[in-house]
């Protein structure tokens, strides 16, 4: 059985809702799932999974959250994420998703296998939650 770990940072709760739906989708597809706030996650534990979903909203000028998520991603990169199946997701209030494109590019440069990204404006509605579950299913199939 595949092990999928979903790690997220959420300031308003929107990305947390997305994370829970991604985890539901992966579990529904037959994976064993761990759902962790980034503050409670260790890079070693996360890298032991078969596939990883990372969630973070756009912050400031469309960047990753800088106190927890960005250092965590740096730690993953430093320990080697080459070939790791990853999904990226997050919510935003304004902008065009530049933070997500840059995040995907950054991880791809480290040879991670980014299998999907998803951004949702503000609070996910039911359609958005379905998209999150679908992303989790896709990740579990890797």
PDB file of C-alpha atoms in Angstrom:
ATOM      1  CA  UNK A   1       0.000   0.000   0.000  1.00  0.00           C
ATOM      2  CA  UNK A   2       1.311   3.451  -0.916  1.00  0.00           C
ATOM      3  CA  UNK A   3       2.229   5.895   1.820  1.00  0.00           C
ATOM      4  CA  UNK A   4       1.207   9.487   1.066  1.00  0.00           C
ATOM      5  CA  UNK A   5       2.150  12.303   3.419  1.00  0.00           C
ATOM      6  CA  UNK A   6       0.322  15.630   3.201  1.00  0.00           C
ATOM      7  CA  UNK A   7       2.123  18.584   4.800  1.00  0.00           C
ATOM      8  CA  UNK A   8       0.589  22.042   4.945  1.00  0.00           C
ATOM      9  CA  UNK A   9       0.800  25.506   6.442  1.00  0.00           C
ATOM     10  CA  UNK A  10      -2.418  27.478   6.796  1.00  0.00           C
ATOM     11  CA  UNK A  11      -2.940  30.947   8.186  1.00  0.00           C
ATOM     12  CA  UNK A  12      -6.701  31.302   7.702  1.00  0.00           C
ATOM     13  CA  UNK A  13      -7.781  27.667   7.478  1.00  0.00           C
ATOM     14  CA  UNK A  14      -8.328  27.626   3.710  1.00  0.00           C
ATOM     15  CA  UNK A  15      -5.213  25.620   2.887  1.00  0.00           C
ATOM     16  CA  UNK A  16      -5.938  23.312   5.822  1.00  0.00           C
ATOM     17  CA  UNK A  17      -9.345  22.532   4.269  1.00  0.00           C
ATOM     18  CA  UNK A  18      -7.571  21.786   1.008  1.00  0.00           C
ATOM     19  CA  UNK A  19      -5.030  19.550   2.779  1.00  0.00           C
ATOM     20  CA  UNK A  20      -7.760  17.511   4.431  1.00  0.00           C
ATOM     21  CA  UNK A  21      -9.488  17.014   1.071  1.00  0.00           C
ATOM     22  CA  UNK A  22      -6.216  15.999  -0.644  1.00  0.00           C
ATOM     23  CA  UNK A  23      -5.672  13.474   2.160  1.00  0.00           C
ATOM     24  CA  UNK A  24      -9.246  12.165   1.757  1.00  0.00           C
ATOM     25  CA  UNK A  25      -8.665  11.668  -1.963  1.00  0.00           C
ATOM     26  CA  UNK A  26      -5.426   9.760  -1.430  1.00  0.00           C
ATOM     27  CA  UNK A  27      -7.007   7.603   1.275  1.00  0.00           C
ATOM     28  CA  UNK A  28     -10.013   6.929  -0.946  1.00  0.00           C
ATOM     29  CA  UNK A  29      -7.614   5.731  -3.640  1.00  0.00           C
ATOM     30  CA  UNK A  30      -6.205   3.144  -1.234  1.00  0.00           C
ATOM     31  CA  UNK A  31      -3.155   4.915   0.175  1.00  0.00           C
ATOM     32  CA  UNK A  32      -2.108   5.077   3.799  1.00  0.00           C
ATOM     33  CA  UNK A  33      -2.114   8.787   4.596  1.00  0.00           C
ATOM     34  CA  UNK A  34      -0.407  11.038   7.136  1.00  0.00           C
ATOM     35  CA  UNK A  35      -1.733  14.593   7.434  1.00  0.00           C
ATOM     36  CA  UNK A  36       0.712  16.947   9.157  1.00  0.00           C
ATOM     37  CA  UNK A  37       0.980  20.637   9.843  1.00  0.00           C
ATOM     38  CA  UNK A  38       4.438  21.730   8.706  1.00  0.00           C
ATOM     39  CA  UNK A  39       5.244  22.693  12.305  1.00  0.00           C
ATOM     40  CA  UNK A  40       4.792  19.019  13.272  1.00  0.00           C
ATOM     41  CA  UNK A  41       6.589  17.474  10.283  1.00  0.00           C
ATOM     42  CA  UNK A  42      10.193  16.346   9.966  1.00  0.00           C
ATOM     43  CA  UNK A  43      11.887  16.134   6.573  1.00  0.00           C
ATOM     44  CA  UNK A  44      13.071  12.588   7.326  1.00  0.00           C
ATOM     45  CA  UNK A  45       9.554  11.387   8.137  1.00  0.00           C
ATOM     46  CA  UNK A  46       8.079  13.068   5.077  1.00  0.00           C
ATOM     47  CA  UNK A  47      10.746  11.786   2.680  1.00  0.00           C
ATOM     48  CA  UNK A  48      10.039   8.223   3.847  1.00  0.00           C
ATOM     49  CA  UNK A  49       6.650   8.401   2.086  1.00  0.00           C
ATOM     50  CA  UNK A  50       6.076   7.130  -1.451  1.00  0.00           C
ATOM     51  CA  UNK A  51       4.444  10.428  -2.418  1.00  0.00           C
ATOM     52  CA  UNK A  52       4.150  13.863  -0.826  1.00  0.00           C
ATOM     53  CA  UNK A  53       1.633  16.686  -1.062  1.00  0.00           C
ATOM     54  CA  UNK A  54       2.735  20.129   0.093  1.00  0.00           C
ATOM     55  CA  UNK A  55       0.246  22.909   0.729  1.00  0.00           C
ATOM     56  CA  UNK A  56       0.901  26.581   1.331  1.00  0.00           C
ATOM     57  CA  UNK A  57      -1.093  29.718   0.557  1.00  0.00           C
ATOM     58  CA  UNK A  58       0.350  32.658  -1.307  1.00  0.00           C
ATOM     59  CA  UNK A  59       1.853  35.086   1.161  1.00  0.00           C
ATOM     60  CA  UNK A  60       2.813  38.727   0.742  1.00  0.00           C
ATOM     61  CA  UNK A  61       4.026  39.314  -2.793  1.00  0.00           C
ATOM     62  CA  UNK A  62       3.090  35.766  -3.867  1.00  0.00           C
ATOM     63  CA  UNK A  63       5.745  33.835  -1.966  1.00  0.00           C
ATOM     64  CA  UNK A  64       5.754  30.775   0.291  1.00  0.00           C
ATOM     65  CA  UNK A  65       5.212  31.274   4.011  1.00  0.00           C
ATOM     66  CA  UNK A  66       8.708  32.171   5.210  1.00  0.00           C
ATOM     67  CA  UNK A  67       8.847  31.047   8.854  1.00  0.00           C
ATOM     68  CA  UNK A  68       7.896  27.382   8.474  1.00  0.00           C
ATOM     69  CA  UNK A  69       7.108  26.226   4.931  1.00  0.00           C
ATOM     70  CA  UNK A  70       9.999  27.766   3.018  1.00  0.00           C
ATOM     71  CA  UNK A  71      12.636  26.412   5.465  1.00  0.00           C
ATOM     72  CA  UNK A  72      10.898  23.020   5.396  1.00  0.00           C
ATOM     73  CA  UNK A  73      11.009  22.921   1.589  1.00  0.00           C
ATOM     74  CA  UNK A  74      14.690  23.908   1.733  1.00  0.00           C
ATOM     75  CA  UNK A  75      15.317  21.002   4.116  1.00  0.00           C
ATOM     76  CA  UNK A  76      13.558  18.585   1.747  1.00  0.00           C
ATOM     77  CA  UNK A  77      15.662  19.876  -1.132  1.00  0.00           C
ATOM     78  CA  UNK A  78      18.821  19.516   0.939  1.00  0.00           C
ATOM     79  CA  UNK A  79      18.050  15.901   1.807  1.00  0.00           C
ATOM     80  CA  UNK A  80      17.258  14.944  -1.774  1.00  0.00           C
ATOM     81  CA  UNK A  81      13.825  14.877  -3.369  1.00  0.00           C
ATOM     82  CA  UNK A  82      14.983  13.616  -6.750  1.00  0.00           C
ATOM     83  CA  UNK A  83      12.333  11.334  -8.233  1.00  0.00           C
ATOM     84  CA  UNK A  84       9.863  11.937  -5.395  1.00  0.00           C
ATOM     85  CA  UNK A  85       6.244  12.213  -6.537  1.00  0.00           C
ATOM     86  CA  UNK A  86       4.898  15.560  -5.324  1.00  0.00           C
ATOM     87  CA  UNK A  87       1.647  17.483  -5.520  1.00  0.00           C
ATOM     88  CA  UNK A  88       1.492  21.172  -4.620  1.00  0.00           C
ATOM     89  CA  UNK A  89      -1.575  23.121  -3.560  1.00  0.00           C
ATOM     90  CA  UNK A  90      -2.633  26.318  -1.850  1.00  0.00           C
ATOM     91  CA  UNK A  91      -5.108  29.138  -1.599  1.00  0.00           C
ATOM     92  CA  UNK A  92      -4.669  32.761  -2.554  1.00  0.00           C
ATOM     93  CA  UNK A  93      -6.506  36.054  -2.254  1.00  0.00           C
ATOM     94  CA  UNK A  94      -5.085  38.044  -5.149  1.00  0.00           C
ATOM     95  CA  UNK A  95      -2.531  37.596  -7.909  1.00  0.00           C
ATOM     96  CA  UNK A  96      -2.299  35.039 -10.664  1.00  0.00           C
ATOM     97  CA  UNK A  97      -0.622  32.054  -9.024  1.00  0.00           C
ATOM     98  CA  UNK A  98       2.979  33.118  -9.563  1.00  0.00           C
ATOM     99  CA  UNK A  99       4.002  31.623  -6.182  1.00  0.00           C
ATOM    100  CA  UNK A 100       2.745  28.216  -7.296  1.00  0.00           C
ATOM    101  CA  UNK A 101       4.497  28.356 -10.670  1.00  0.00           C
ATOM    102  CA  UNK A 102       7.751  29.356  -8.955  1.00  0.00           C
ATOM    103  CA  UNK A 103       7.330  26.615  -6.328  1.00  0.00           C
ATOM    104  CA  UNK A 104       6.747  23.997  -9.012  1.00  0.00           C
ATOM    105  CA  UNK A 105       9.765  25.223 -10.982  1.00  0.00           C
ATOM    106  CA  UNK A 106      11.940  25.230  -7.863  1.00  0.00           C
ATOM    107  CA  UNK A 107      11.092  21.624  -6.986  1.00  0.00           C
ATOM    108  CA  UNK A 108      11.396  20.499 -10.598  1.00  0.00           C
ATOM    109  CA  UNK A 109      14.914  21.954 -10.644  1.00  0.00           C
ATOM    110  CA  UNK A 110      15.657  19.584  -7.751  1.00  0.00           C
ATOM    111  CA  UNK A 111      14.382  16.725  -9.962  1.00  0.00           C
ATOM    112  CA  UNK A 112      11.184  16.107  -7.986  1.00  0.00           C
ATOM    113  CA  UNK A 113       8.356  14.581 -10.005  1.00  0.00           C
ATOM    114  CA  UNK A 114       5.611  17.210  -9.678  1.00  0.00           C
ATOM    115  CA  UNK A 115       2.450  15.342 -10.681  1.00  0.00           C
ATOM    116  CA  UNK A 116       0.016  18.191 -10.152  1.00  0.00           C
ATOM    117  CA  UNK A 117      -0.605  21.645  -8.738  1.00  0.00           C
ATOM    118  CA  UNK A 118      -3.819  23.270  -7.578  1.00  0.00           C
ATOM    119  CA  UNK A 119      -4.638  26.808  -6.510  1.00  0.00           C
ATOM    120  CA  UNK A 120      -7.992  27.931  -5.153  1.00  0.00           C
ATOM    121  CA  UNK A 121      -9.153  31.490  -4.608  1.00  0.00           C
ATOM    122  CA  UNK A 122      -9.868  32.030  -0.899  1.00  0.00           C
ATOM    123  CA  UNK A 123     -12.047  29.357   0.744  1.00  0.00           C
ATOM    124  CA  UNK A 124     -12.549  26.187  -1.313  1.00  0.00           C
ATOM    125  CA  UNK A 125     -16.160  25.528  -2.289  1.00  0.00           C
ATOM    126  CA  UNK A 126     -17.463  22.009  -2.926  1.00  0.00           C
ATOM    127  CA  UNK A 127     -16.105  22.049  -6.491  1.00  0.00           C
ATOM    128  CA  UNK A 128     -12.707  23.090  -5.148  1.00  0.00           C
ATOM    129  CA  UNK A 129     -12.761  20.326  -2.549  1.00  0.00           C
ATOM    130  CA  UNK A 130     -13.536  17.810  -5.310  1.00  0.00           C
ATOM    131  CA  UNK A 131     -10.475  19.113  -7.191  1.00  0.00           C
ATOM    132  CA  UNK A 132      -8.411  18.621  -4.034  1.00  0.00           C
ATOM    133  CA  UNK A 133      -9.636  15.038  -3.625  1.00  0.00           C
ATOM    134  CA  UNK A 134      -8.838  14.372  -7.277  1.00  0.00           C
ATOM    135  CA  UNK A 135      -5.299  15.682  -6.721  1.00  0.00           C
ATOM    136  CA  UNK A 136      -4.936  13.289  -3.778  1.00  0.00           C
ATOM    137  CA  UNK A 137      -6.170  10.387  -5.904  1.00  0.00           C
ATOM    138  CA  UNK A 138      -3.701  11.286  -8.646  1.00  0.00           C
ATOM    139  CA  UNK A 139      -0.843  11.424  -6.155  1.00  0.00           C
ATOM    140  CA  UNK A 140      -1.786   8.054  -4.648  1.00  0.00           C
ATOM    141  CA  UNK A 141      -1.684   6.507  -8.126  1.00  0.00           C
ATOM    142  CA  UNK A 142       1.999   7.420  -8.575  1.00  0.00           C
TER     143      UNK A 142
END
